[in-house]
């Protein structure tokens, strides 16, 4: 019991009564809650007895308060569990008051545990941790605390492989290892399936943060044993130190950013929040919000890069390339925003916008009497997995009245090689509509030729990194020639990307390449410029001055 009172009379009288009750609980006296909170051996079992002038500030003290009054109040005092009046003090009154506070605290604790405790591990859940974090930040005014956000990297794979019951046992092992590393004033919570929060007390030793982080990642890197199976789990731990009078939300955001930075490194590792990373993350978050608005406001546009047939010298296809006309940064190319769209999930609505706009422009070109051209659209693996791809594409093709045989989806090697059975099923379903497929950036991934020959791919596109140095490097010439021979043996057409001069074009013709694409033929063009190019720019074969193959 902690006594906060200015008069020694309260201490003398209470000690007499406690002795008469045979109480073993010590009565500690202090001038204020701030001065006394570090003196308690077990803060969770303590109770405060104080006069009105020594009531702890609201929100800074988690302990129950019994108010000590000189006379009976006219109504129950606010902020107190119970009260004692000096002239009515007796053993029975004190015993009854303490029992009431103890029972109330037990009931309140049980209710809080039901609402704020993770049933599997017994530690706090997300709701309970948010309450605890806000209280601790207010109690210490944000000083001497650090927040950790920990994510298990491979837990979902282990859960799928072993089953949910084994997954639960694995989580309990993780919690046991974390508890073994934490001190008595540290707190642990489970935020989600495989995410944890750690509230760390570093008031007396700020250097403890890095040491503790090292111990945690080392402990979690050790093998786990579940149902006789040995498992390794990676973990990513982000840490952020609280600032004076900083709220809970900024601190949790900083720890999350640090965790994402740690996740960029394979294996068990940790990262401590850095303000420079925060500025970068905010910039990316702002750009993501702007991209969402751009999709809603139709601020994107498509440019089209022509593909040249190396046998006839005429344009036979187009590749649709998305551009973002940003209000402040000007015209942005795909590499400036598509990776962000991939990470945020915006690539799916962005991909549907590109398909819809490309089909509309195909219809527009045909309406002006231009011959049909193959329209190639890049398709991300995330969109390839979307369940609405087939019905949406069927609807758009029907609405535009387009012959699907002229539509072509470009897939990367990485997308084709992942989940090959699912990829094959989706490609077969789209192929029934008439759509054909090309393999983009060929040579940069790890394609299995067995899978390539079994998938309905019509074209291989040789990456520009091989074509660009072909004239200067003999090994690149041999690689390009070998790729063309491979494609021909597989009965596939070949498109060479990144053609920038006449020498490259001549070599490709010599090697028997089918089509070429690059700035030597044309840069990507807006729709109106493309129409002029198709009408006026291709009346003569574009390599008429080159030696024949």
Coordinates of C-alpha atoms in Angstrom, one line a residue:
X1 CA 0.0 0.0 0.0
X2 CA 1.3 3.4 -1.0
X3 CA 0.3 6.4 1.2
X4 CA 0.4 9.9 -0.3
X5 CA -0.5 12.4 2.5
X6 CA 1.0 15.6 3.9
X7 CA 0.0 14.9 7.5
X8 CA 1.9 12.1 9.5
X9 CA -1.3 11.5 11.4
X10 CA -2.7 9.4 8.6
X11 CA 0.4 7.2 8.5
X12 CA 0.4 6.6 12.3
X13 CA -3.3 5.7 12.4
X14 CA -3.3 3.4 9.3
X15 CA -0.2 1.5 10.6
X16 CA -2.0 0.9 13.9
X17 CA -5.1 -0.5 12.1
X18 CA -3.1 -2.6 9.7
X19 CA -1.1 -4.1 12.7
X20 CA -4.4 -4.9 14.5
X21 CA -5.6 -6.6 11.3
X22 CA -2.5 -8.7 11.1
X23 CA -1.8 -7.4 7.6
X24 CA 1.5 -8.3 6.1
X25 CA 1.4 -5.6 3.4
X26 CA 3.8 -2.8 4.0
X27 CA 2.7 0.8 4.1
X28 CA 5.0 2.9 1.9
X29 CA 4.8 6.7 2.3
X30 CA 5.8 9.2 -0.4
X31 CA 5.3 12.8 -1.3
X32 CA 3.8 12.1 -4.8
X33 CA 3.0 9.3 -7.2
X34 CA 5.9 10.4 -9.5
X35 CA 8.3 10.0 -6.6
X36 CA 6.9 6.7 -5.5
X37 CA 6.1 4.6 -8.6
X38 CA 9.7 3.2 -8.9
X39 CA 9.6 2.1 -5.2
X40 CA 7.0 -0.6 -5.7
X41 CA 8.1 -4.2 -6.0
X42 CA 4.9 -5.4 -7.6
X43 CA 2.9 -2.4 -9.1
X44 CA 0.1 -4.6 -10.2
X45 CA -0.8 -5.6 -6.6
X46 CA -0.5 -2.2 -5.1
X47 CA -3.2 0.3 -3.9
X48 CA -2.9 4.0 -3.3
X49 CA -4.3 5.7 -0.2
X50 CA -4.1 9.5 -0.6
X51 CA -5.5 12.8 0.5
X52 CA -7.3 15.0 -2.1
X53 CA -4.2 17.1 -2.7
X54 CA -2.1 14.1 -3.7
X55 CA -4.4 12.3 -6.2
X56 CA -2.2 11.2 -9.1
X57 CA -2.8 13.0 -12.4
X58 CA -5.5 11.4 -14.6
X59 CA -4.3 8.7 -16.9
X60 CA -0.8 8.5 -15.3
X61 CA -1.5 6.0 -12.6
X62 CA -3.0 2.5 -13.2
X63 CA -3.5 1.7 -9.5
X64 CA -6.8 1.9 -7.6
X65 CA -7.1 4.9 -5.4
X66 CA -8.7 5.1 -1.9
X67 CA -9.3 8.7 -1.0
X68 CA -8.6 9.8 2.6
X69 CA -11.0 12.5 3.8
X70 CA -11.5 14.6 6.9
X71 CA -15.3 14.4 6.7
X72 CA -18.0 12.4 4.9
X73 CA -18.5 13.6 1.3
X74 CA -21.9 14.8 0.1
X75 CA -21.5 12.5 -3.1
X76 CA -19.0 9.8 -4.2
X77 CA -15.7 11.4 -5.2
X78 CA -14.7 11.2 -8.8
X79 CA -11.6 9.1 -9.8
X80 CA -11.6 7.0 -6.5
X81 CA -12.6 3.4 -6.0
X82 CA -13.6 4.1 -2.4
X83 CA -12.9 6.5 0.5
X84 CA -12.0 6.5 4.2
X85 CA -13.1 9.2 6.7
X86 CA -10.6 9.9 9.6
X87 CA -13.1 10.0 12.4
X88 CA -14.8 6.7 11.2
X89 CA -11.6 4.7 10.9
X90 CA -11.7 1.3 12.4
X91 CA -10.3 -2.2 11.7
X92 CA -13.6 -3.3 10.2
X93 CA -14.0 -0.3 8.0
X94 CA -10.4 -0.5 6.6
X95 CA -10.8 -4.3 6.1
X96 CA -14.1 -3.9 4.3
X97 CA -12.7 -1.1 2.1
X98 CA -9.6 -3.0 1.1
X99 CA -11.7 -6.1 0.4
X100 CA -14.0 -4.0 -1.8
X101 CA -11.1 -2.6 -3.8
X102 CA -9.5 -6.0 -4.2
X103 CA -12.8 -7.6 -5.4
X104 CA -13.4 -4.7 -7.7
X105 CA -9.9 -4.9 -9.2
X106 CA -10.3 -8.7 -9.7
X107 CA -13.6 -8.3 -11.5
X108 CA -12.3 -5.4 -13.6
X109 CA -9.1 -7.4 -14.4
X110 CA -11.2 -10.4 -15.5
X111 CA -13.3 -8.2 -17.8
X112 CA -10.3 -6.5 -19.3
X113 CA -8.6 -9.8 -19.9
X114 CA -11.6 -11.1 -21.8
X115 CA -11.7 -8.0 -24.0
X116 CA -7.9 -7.3 -24.3
X117 CA -6.2 -10.7 -24.0
X118 CA -5.1 -13.0 -26.8
X119 CA -6.9 -16.3 -25.9
X120 CA -4.1 -18.5 -27.5
X121 CA -1.1 -17.0 -25.7
X122 CA -2.5 -15.1 -22.8
X123 CA -0.7 -11.9 -23.7
X124 CA -2.4 -8.7 -24.7
X125 CA -4.2 -8.5 -28.0
X126 CA -4.2 -5.5 -30.3
X127 CA -6.9 -3.7 -28.4
X128 CA -5.3 -4.4 -25.0
X129 CA -1.9 -3.2 -26.3
X130 CA -3.2 0.0 -27.6
X131 CA -4.7 0.8 -24.2
X132 CA -1.5 -0.2 -22.5
X133 CA 0.7 1.8 -24.9
X134 CA -1.4 5.0 -24.4
X135 CA -1.3 4.6 -20.6
X136 CA 2.5 4.1 -20.5
X137 CA 3.2 7.0 -22.9
X138 CA 1.1 9.3 -20.7
X139 CA 2.7 7.9 -17.5
X140 CA 6.3 8.5 -18.6
X141 CA 5.5 11.5 -20.9
X142 CA 7.0 9.5 -23.8
X143 CA 10.5 9.3 -22.3
X144 CA 12.5 6.1 -22.0
X145 CA 10.2 3.8 -24.0
X146 CA 10.7 2.0 -27.2
X147 CA 8.2 0.1 -29.4
X148 CA 9.0 -3.0 -31.4
X149 CA 6.9 -4.3 -34.3
X150 CA 7.8 -7.9 -35.0
X151 CA 6.6 -10.0 -38.0
X152 CA 7.3 -13.7 -38.6
X153 CA 8.4 -14.1 -42.2
X154 CA 7.5 -17.7 -43.0
X155 CA 4.7 -18.5 -40.6
X156 CA 1.9 -18.7 -43.1
X157 CA 3.8 -21.3 -45.1
X158 CA 4.4 -23.4 -41.9
X159 CA 0.7 -23.0 -41.0
X160 CA -0.5 -24.2 -44.4
X161 CA 2.0 -27.1 -44.3
X162 CA 1.4 -28.3 -40.8
X163 CA -2.2 -27.3 -40.1
X164 CA -3.7 -24.7 -37.7
X165 CA -3.2 -26.7 -34.5
X166 CA 0.5 -27.1 -35.1
X167 CA 0.6 -23.4 -36.1
X168 CA -0.9 -22.5 -32.7
X169 CA 1.8 -24.6 -31.0
X170 CA 4.4 -22.8 -33.0
X171 CA 3.1 -19.4 -31.9
X172 CA 3.2 -20.4 -28.3
X173 CA 6.9 -21.3 -28.8
X174 CA 7.6 -17.9 -30.3
X175 CA 5.9 -16.2 -27.4
X176 CA 7.9 -18.2 -24.9
X177 CA 11.1 -17.2 -26.5
X178 CA 10.1 -13.6 -26.6
X179 CA 9.1 -13.6 -22.9
X180 CA 12.5 -15.2 -22.0
X181 CA 14.3 -12.1 -23.5
X182 CA 12.1 -9.4 -21.9
X183 CA 12.4 -7.8 -18.6
X184 CA 9.8 -7.3 -15.9
X185 CA 8.8 -3.9 -17.0
X186 CA 8.6 -4.8 -20.7
X187 CA 5.3 -5.7 -22.3
X188 CA 4.5 -8.2 -25.1
X189 CA 1.3 -8.3 -27.3
X190 CA 0.0 -10.2 -30.3
X191 CA -1.3 -7.8 -32.9
X192 CA -2.4 -10.5 -35.4
X193 CA -1.7 -14.0 -36.6
X194 CA 2.0 -13.6 -36.8
X195 CA 2.6 -10.0 -35.7
X196 CA 3.7 -8.9 -32.3
X197 CA 4.4 -5.7 -30.4
X198 CA 7.0 -5.2 -27.8
X199 CA 6.9 -2.2 -25.4
X200 CA 10.4 -1.9 -24.0
X201 CA 11.5 0.1 -20.9
X202 CA 14.9 1.7 -21.7
X203 CA 14.8 4.6 -19.2
X204 CA 17.8 3.5 -17.2
X205 CA 19.9 2.2 -20.1
X206 CA 19.2 3.5 -23.7
X207 CA 21.9 1.2 -25.1
X208 CA 19.8 -1.8 -24.0
X209 CA 17.6 -1.4 -27.1
X210 CA 20.1 -2.6 -29.7
X211 CA 21.4 -5.4 -27.3
X212 CA 17.9 -6.6 -26.7
X213 CA 17.0 -6.6 -30.4
X214 CA 20.1 -8.7 -31.2
X215 CA 19.1 -11.2 -28.5
X216 CA 15.5 -11.4 -29.7
X217 CA 16.4 -12.1 -33.4
X218 CA 19.0 -14.6 -32.3
X219 CA 16.5 -16.5 -30.1
X220 CA 13.9 -16.6 -32.9
X221 CA 16.4 -17.7 -35.5
X222 CA 16.9 -21.0 -33.6
X223 CA 15.0 -24.1 -35.1
X224 CA 11.5 -24.9 -33.8
X225 CA 10.2 -28.4 -33.2
X226 CA 6.6 -29.0 -33.9
X227 CA 5.1 -32.6 -34.2
X228 CA 8.6 -34.0 -34.8
X229 CA 9.4 -31.5 -37.6
X230 CA 12.2 -29.0 -37.4
X231 CA 11.3 -25.6 -38.7
X232 CA 13.1 -22.3 -39.3
X233 CA 11.2 -19.0 -39.2
X234 CA 12.6 -15.7 -40.3
X235 CA 11.6 -12.6 -38.4
X236 CA 11.7 -8.9 -39.1
X237 CA 11.8 -6.6 -36.1
X238 CA 11.3 -2.8 -36.4
X239 CA 12.1 -0.6 -33.4
X240 CA 11.3 3.1 -32.7
X241 CA 12.1 5.2 -29.6
X242 CA 9.3 7.3 -28.2
X243 CA 9.7 11.0 -28.2
X244 CA 8.6 13.4 -25.5
X245 CA 4.9 13.8 -25.5
X246 CA 4.5 11.9 -28.7
X247 CA 1.3 10.0 -29.2
X248 CA 0.8 6.3 -29.8
X249 CA -0.1 6.5 -33.5
X250 CA 3.2 8.1 -34.7
X251 CA 5.2 5.7 -32.6
X252 CA 3.4 2.6 -34.0
X253 CA 3.8 4.0 -37.5
X254 CA 7.6 4.5 -37.0
X255 CA 8.0 1.0 -35.7
X256 CA 6.0 -0.4 -38.7
X257 CA 8.3 1.5 -41.1
X258 CA 11.4 0.1 -39.4
X259 CA 9.9 -3.4 -39.6
X260 CA 9.3 -3.0 -43.3
X261 CA 12.9 -1.9 -43.7
X262 CA 14.1 -5.0 -41.8
X263 CA 11.9 -7.2 -44.0
X264 CA 13.9 -6.0 -47.0
X265 CA 16.8 -8.1 -45.6
X266 CA 16.4 -11.8 -45.6
X267 CA 16.7 -13.8 -42.4
X268 CA 16.2 -12.8 -38.8
X269 CA 17.1 -9.1 -38.6
X270 CA 16.1 -5.8 -36.9
X271 CA 16.1 -2.2 -37.9
X272 CA 15.8 0.9 -35.7
X273 CA 13.7 3.7 -37.1
X274 CA 15.5 6.5 -39.0
X275 CA 13.8 9.8 -39.8
X276 CA 15.2 9.7 -43.4
X277 CA 13.3 6.4 -43.9
X278 CA 10.2 8.1 -42.6
X279 CA 10.5 10.9 -45.1
X280 CA 10.9 8.4 -47.9
X281 CA 7.9 6.3 -46.7
X282 CA 5.8 9.4 -46.4
X283 CA 6.8 10.4 -49.9
X284 CA 5.7 6.9 -51.2
X285 CA 2.5 7.1 -49.2
X286 CA 1.7 10.5 -50.7
X287 CA 2.5 9.2 -54.2
X288 CA 0.2 6.2 -53.6
X289 CA -2.7 8.6 -52.6
X290 CA -2.0 10.7 -55.7
X291 CA -2.1 7.6 -57.9
X292 CA -5.4 6.5 -56.5
X293 CA -6.8 10.0 -57.3
X294 CA -5.2 9.8 -60.8
X295 CA -7.1 6.6 -61.5
X296 CA -10.4 8.2 -60.3
X297 CA -9.8 11.4 -62.2
X298 CA -8.6 9.7 -65.4
X299 CA -5.2 11.5 -65.3
X300 CA -3.4 8.5 -66.9
X301 CA -2.9 8.0 -70.6
X302 CA -1.6 5.3 -72.9
X303 CA 1.3 5.7 -75.4
X304 CA 1.9 3.1 -78.1
X305 CA 5.2 1.8 -79.4
X306 CA 5.0 0.2 -82.8
X307 CA 6.5 -3.2 -83.7
X308 CA 8.1 -3.7 -87.0
X309 CA 8.0 -6.8 -89.1
X310 CA 11.5 -7.5 -90.3
X311 CA 10.3 -9.5 -93.4
X312 CA 8.0 -6.8 -94.8
X313 CA 9.2 -3.6 -93.2
X314 CA 5.7 -2.7 -92.1
X315 CA 4.1 -2.1 -88.6
X316 CA 2.3 -5.2 -87.4
X317 CA 1.8 -4.5 -83.7
X318 CA 1.7 -2.0 -80.9
X319 CA 2.7 -2.2 -77.2
X320 CA 0.5 -0.2 -74.9
X321 CA 2.6 1.7 -72.3
X322 CA 0.9 3.6 -69.5
X323 CA 1.9 7.2 -68.6
X324 CA 0.9 9.4 -65.7
X325 CA 0.6 13.1 -66.4
X326 CA 1.4 14.3 -62.9
X327 CA 0.4 17.9 -62.1
X328 CA 3.8 18.8 -60.6
X329 CA 6.3 16.2 -61.9
X330 CA 5.2 16.1 -65.5
X331 CA 4.8 13.0 -67.6
X332 CA 5.9 9.9 -65.5
X333 CA 7.0 6.7 -67.1
X334 CA 5.9 3.2 -65.8
X335 CA 9.1 2.6 -63.8
X336 CA 8.3 5.7 -61.7
X337 CA 5.0 4.4 -60.4
X338 CA 4.2 0.9 -61.5
X339 CA 6.4 -0.7 -58.8
X340 CA 4.5 1.3 -56.2
X341 CA 1.2 0.1 -57.8
X342 CA 2.4 -3.5 -57.5
X343 CA 3.3 -3.1 -53.8
X344 CA 0.0 -1.3 -52.9
X345 CA -2.3 -3.5 -54.9
X346 CA -3.3 -0.7 -57.2
X347 CA -1.8 -2.7 -60.1
X348 CA -5.2 -4.5 -60.5
X349 CA -7.4 -1.5 -61.1
X350 CA -4.6 0.1 -63.0
X351 CA -4.3 -3.0 -65.2
X352 CA -8.0 -3.0 -66.0
X353 CA -7.9 0.7 -66.9
X354 CA -5.1 0.0 -69.3
X355 CA -7.0 -2.9 -71.0
X356 CA -10.2 -0.9 -71.3
X357 CA -8.3 2.1 -72.8
X358 CA -6.3 0.0 -75.2
X359 CA -9.5 -1.7 -76.5
X360 CA -11.1 1.7 -76.9
X361 CA -8.2 3.0 -78.9
X362 CA -8.1 -0.2 -81.0
X363 CA -11.7 0.6 -81.9
X364 CA -10.8 4.2 -82.6
X365 CA -8.0 3.2 -85.0
X366 CA -10.2 0.8 -86.9
X367 CA -12.9 3.4 -87.2
X368 CA -10.4 5.6 -89.1
X369 CA -9.8 2.9 -91.7
X370 CA -6.4 1.7 -90.4
X371 CA -5.6 -2.0 -90.8
X372 CA -5.8 -4.2 -87.6
X373 CA -2.7 -4.4 -85.5
X374 CA -1.8 -6.7 -82.6
X375 CA -2.3 -4.8 -79.4
X376 CA 0.1 -5.9 -76.6
X377 CA -0.8 -5.1 -73.0
X378 CA 1.5 -5.9 -70.0
X379 CA -0.3 -8.1 -67.5
X380 CA 1.0 -8.3 -63.9
X381 CA 1.0 -11.6 -62.0
X382 CA -1.3 -10.1 -59.4
X383 CA -3.9 -9.2 -62.1
X384 CA -3.3 -12.6 -63.7
X385 CA -4.5 -14.2 -60.4
X386 CA -7.6 -11.9 -60.1
X387 CA -10.8 -13.9 -60.3
X388 CA -12.5 -11.1 -62.2
X389 CA -10.0 -11.1 -65.1
X390 CA -11.9 -13.5 -67.4
X391 CA -15.4 -12.0 -66.9
X392 CA -14.1 -8.4 -67.1
X393 CA -12.1 -9.0 -70.2
X394 CA -15.1 -10.8 -71.9
X395 CA -17.3 -7.9 -71.1
X396 CA -14.9 -5.3 -72.4
X397 CA -14.2 -7.2 -75.6
X398 CA -18.0 -7.5 -76.2
X399 CA -18.6 -3.8 -75.4
X400 CA -15.9 -2.6 -77.8
X401 CA -16.7 -5.1 -80.6
X402 CA -13.1 -6.1 -80.9
X403 CA -11.8 -9.3 -82.4
X404 CA -9.9 -10.8 -79.4
X405 CA -7.4 -12.4 -81.8
X406 CA -5.7 -9.0 -82.1
X407 CA -5.3 -8.7 -78.3
X408 CA -2.0 -9.9 -76.8
X409 CA -1.0 -10.1 -73.1
X410 CA 2.7 -9.8 -72.2
X411 CA 3.8 -11.8 -69.2
X412 CA 7.2 -11.8 -67.5
X413 CA 9.2 -15.0 -67.0
X414 CA 8.7 -14.8 -63.3
X415 CA 4.9 -14.7 -63.6
X416 CA 4.9 -17.7 -66.0
X417 CA 7.1 -19.8 -63.8
X418 CA 5.1 -19.2 -60.6
X419 CA 2.3 -21.6 -59.9
X420 CA 2.5 -23.0 -63.5
X421 CA -0.7 -25.1 -63.2
X422 CA -2.8 -22.1 -62.2
X423 CA -1.0 -20.0 -64.9
X424 CA -1.8 -22.7 -67.5
X425 CA -5.5 -22.8 -66.6
X426 CA -5.9 -19.0 -66.8
X427 CA -4.0 -18.9 -70.1
X428 CA -6.2 -21.6 -71.5
X429 CA -9.4 -19.8 -70.4
X430 CA -8.2 -16.5 -72.0
X431 CA -7.0 -18.4 -75.1
X432 CA -10.6 -19.6 -75.7
X433 CA -11.6 -15.9 -76.2
X434 CA -8.9 -15.7 -78.9
X435 CA -6.3 -13.8 -76.8
X436 CA -2.6 -14.7 -77.5
X437 CA 0.4 -14.4 -75.2
X438 CA 4.0 -13.2 -75.4
X439 CA 6.8 -13.7 -72.9
X440 CA 8.4 -10.4 -72.0
X441 CA 12.0 -9.6 -71.1
X442 CA 13.1 -13.1 -72.2
X443 CA 16.6 -14.1 -71.0
X444 CA 16.4 -12.1 -67.7
X445 CA 14.6 -14.8 -65.7
X446 CA 14.9 -18.5 -65.1
X447 CA 12.5 -20.1 -67.5
X448 CA 12.2 -23.8 -67.7
X449 CA 12.0 -24.7 -71.4
X450 CA 9.8 -27.7 -70.5
X451 CA 7.2 -25.3 -69.1
X452 CA 7.7 -22.8 -71.9
X453 CA 6.9 -25.5 -74.5
X454 CA 3.8 -26.5 -72.6
X455 CA 2.3 -23.1 -72.3
X456 CA 0.3 -21.3 -75.1
X457 CA 2.8 -18.7 -75.8
X458 CA 3.0 -17.2 -79.3
X459 CA 5.9 -14.8 -79.0
X460 CA 9.2 -14.4 -77.2
X461 CA 10.5 -10.8 -76.6
X462 CA 14.2 -10.6 -76.2
X463 CA 15.2 -8.1 -73.5
X464 CA 16.8 -4.8 -74.6
X465 CA 19.8 -5.5 -72.3
X466 CA 21.0 -8.1 -74.8
X467 CA 20.1 -6.2 -77.9
X468 CA 21.6 -2.9 -76.8
X469 CA 25.2 -4.2 -76.6
X470 CA 24.9 -6.7 -79.4
X471 CA 26.9 -4.6 -81.9
X472 CA 29.9 -4.1 -79.5
X473 CA 30.0 -7.5 -77.7
X474 CA 30.3 -10.7 -79.6
X475 CA 28.9 -12.8 -76.7
X476 CA 25.7 -10.7 -76.8
X477 CA 25.4 -11.4 -80.5
X478 CA 25.7 -15.1 -79.9
X479 CA 23.1 -15.0 -77.1
X480 CA 20.6 -13.2 -79.3
X481 CA 21.2 -15.5 -82.2
X482 CA 20.8 -18.5 -79.8
X483 CA 17.5 -17.1 -78.4
X484 CA 16.2 -16.6 -81.9
X485 CA 17.1 -20.2 -82.9
X486 CA 15.5 -21.5 -79.7
X487 CA 12.2 -19.6 -80.4
X488 CA 12.1 -20.9 -83.9
X489 CA 12.6 -24.5 -82.8
X490 CA 9.7 -23.9 -80.4
X491 CA 7.6 -22.6 -83.3
X492 CA 7.5 -19.1 -81.6
X493 CA 7.8 -15.7 -83.2
X494 CA 10.6 -13.5 -81.8
X495 CA 10.4 -9.7 -81.0
X496 CA 13.7 -7.9 -80.2
X497 CA 13.2 -4.9 -77.9
X498 CA 15.4 -1.8 -77.5
X499 CA 16.5 -1.5 -81.1
X500 CA 18.2 1.9 -81.3
X501 CA 20.3 1.9 -84.5
X502 CA 20.5 0.6 -88.0
X503 CA 23.3 -1.8 -87.2
X504 CA 21.3 -3.6 -84.6
X505 CA 18.3 -3.9 -87.0
X506 CA 20.6 -5.3 -89.7
X507 CA 22.0 -8.0 -87.3
X508 CA 18.5 -9.0 -86.2
X509 CA 17.4 -9.5 -89.8
X510 CA 20.5 -11.5 -90.5
X511 CA 19.7 -13.7 -87.5
X512 CA 16.2 -14.3 -88.7
X513 CA 14.4 -12.3 -86.0
X514 CA 10.7 -11.8 -86.8
X515 CA 9.9 -8.4 -85.3
X516 CA 11.7 -5.4 -83.7
X517 CA 10.7 -2.6 -81.4
X518 CA 12.6 0.4 -80.2
X519 CA 13.4 4.1 -80.7
X520 CA 15.0 3.4 -84.1
X521 CA 11.6 2.5 -85.3
X522 CA 9.5 4.9 -83.1
X523 CA 9.3 6.1 -79.6
X524 CA 6.1 5.5 -77.7
X525 CA 3.4 7.8 -79.2
X526 CA 0.2 9.3 -77.9
X527 CA -2.9 8.1 -79.9
X528 CA -3.2 11.0 -82.2
X529 CA 0.6 11.0 -83.1
X530 CA 0.4 7.2 -83.5
X531 CA -2.4 7.6 -86.1
X532 CA -0.3 10.1 -88.1
X533 CA 2.7 7.8 -87.9
X534 CA 0.7 4.8 -89.1
X535 CA -0.7 6.8 -92.1
X536 CA 2.4 8.8 -93.1
X537 CA 5.4 7.1 -91.5
X538 CA 5.2 3.5 -92.8
X539 CA 4.5 3.9 -96.6
X540 CA 8.1 2.9 -97.3
X541 CA 9.8 -0.1 -95.7
X542 CA 11.8 1.3 -92.8
X543 CA 15.0 -0.7 -93.6
X544 CA 15.0 -0.1 -97.4
X545 CA 18.5 1.3 -97.3
X546 CA 19.9 -1.6 -95.3
X547 CA 21.6 -4.6 -96.9
X548 CA 19.2 -7.6 -97.4
X549 CA 19.3 -10.5 -94.9

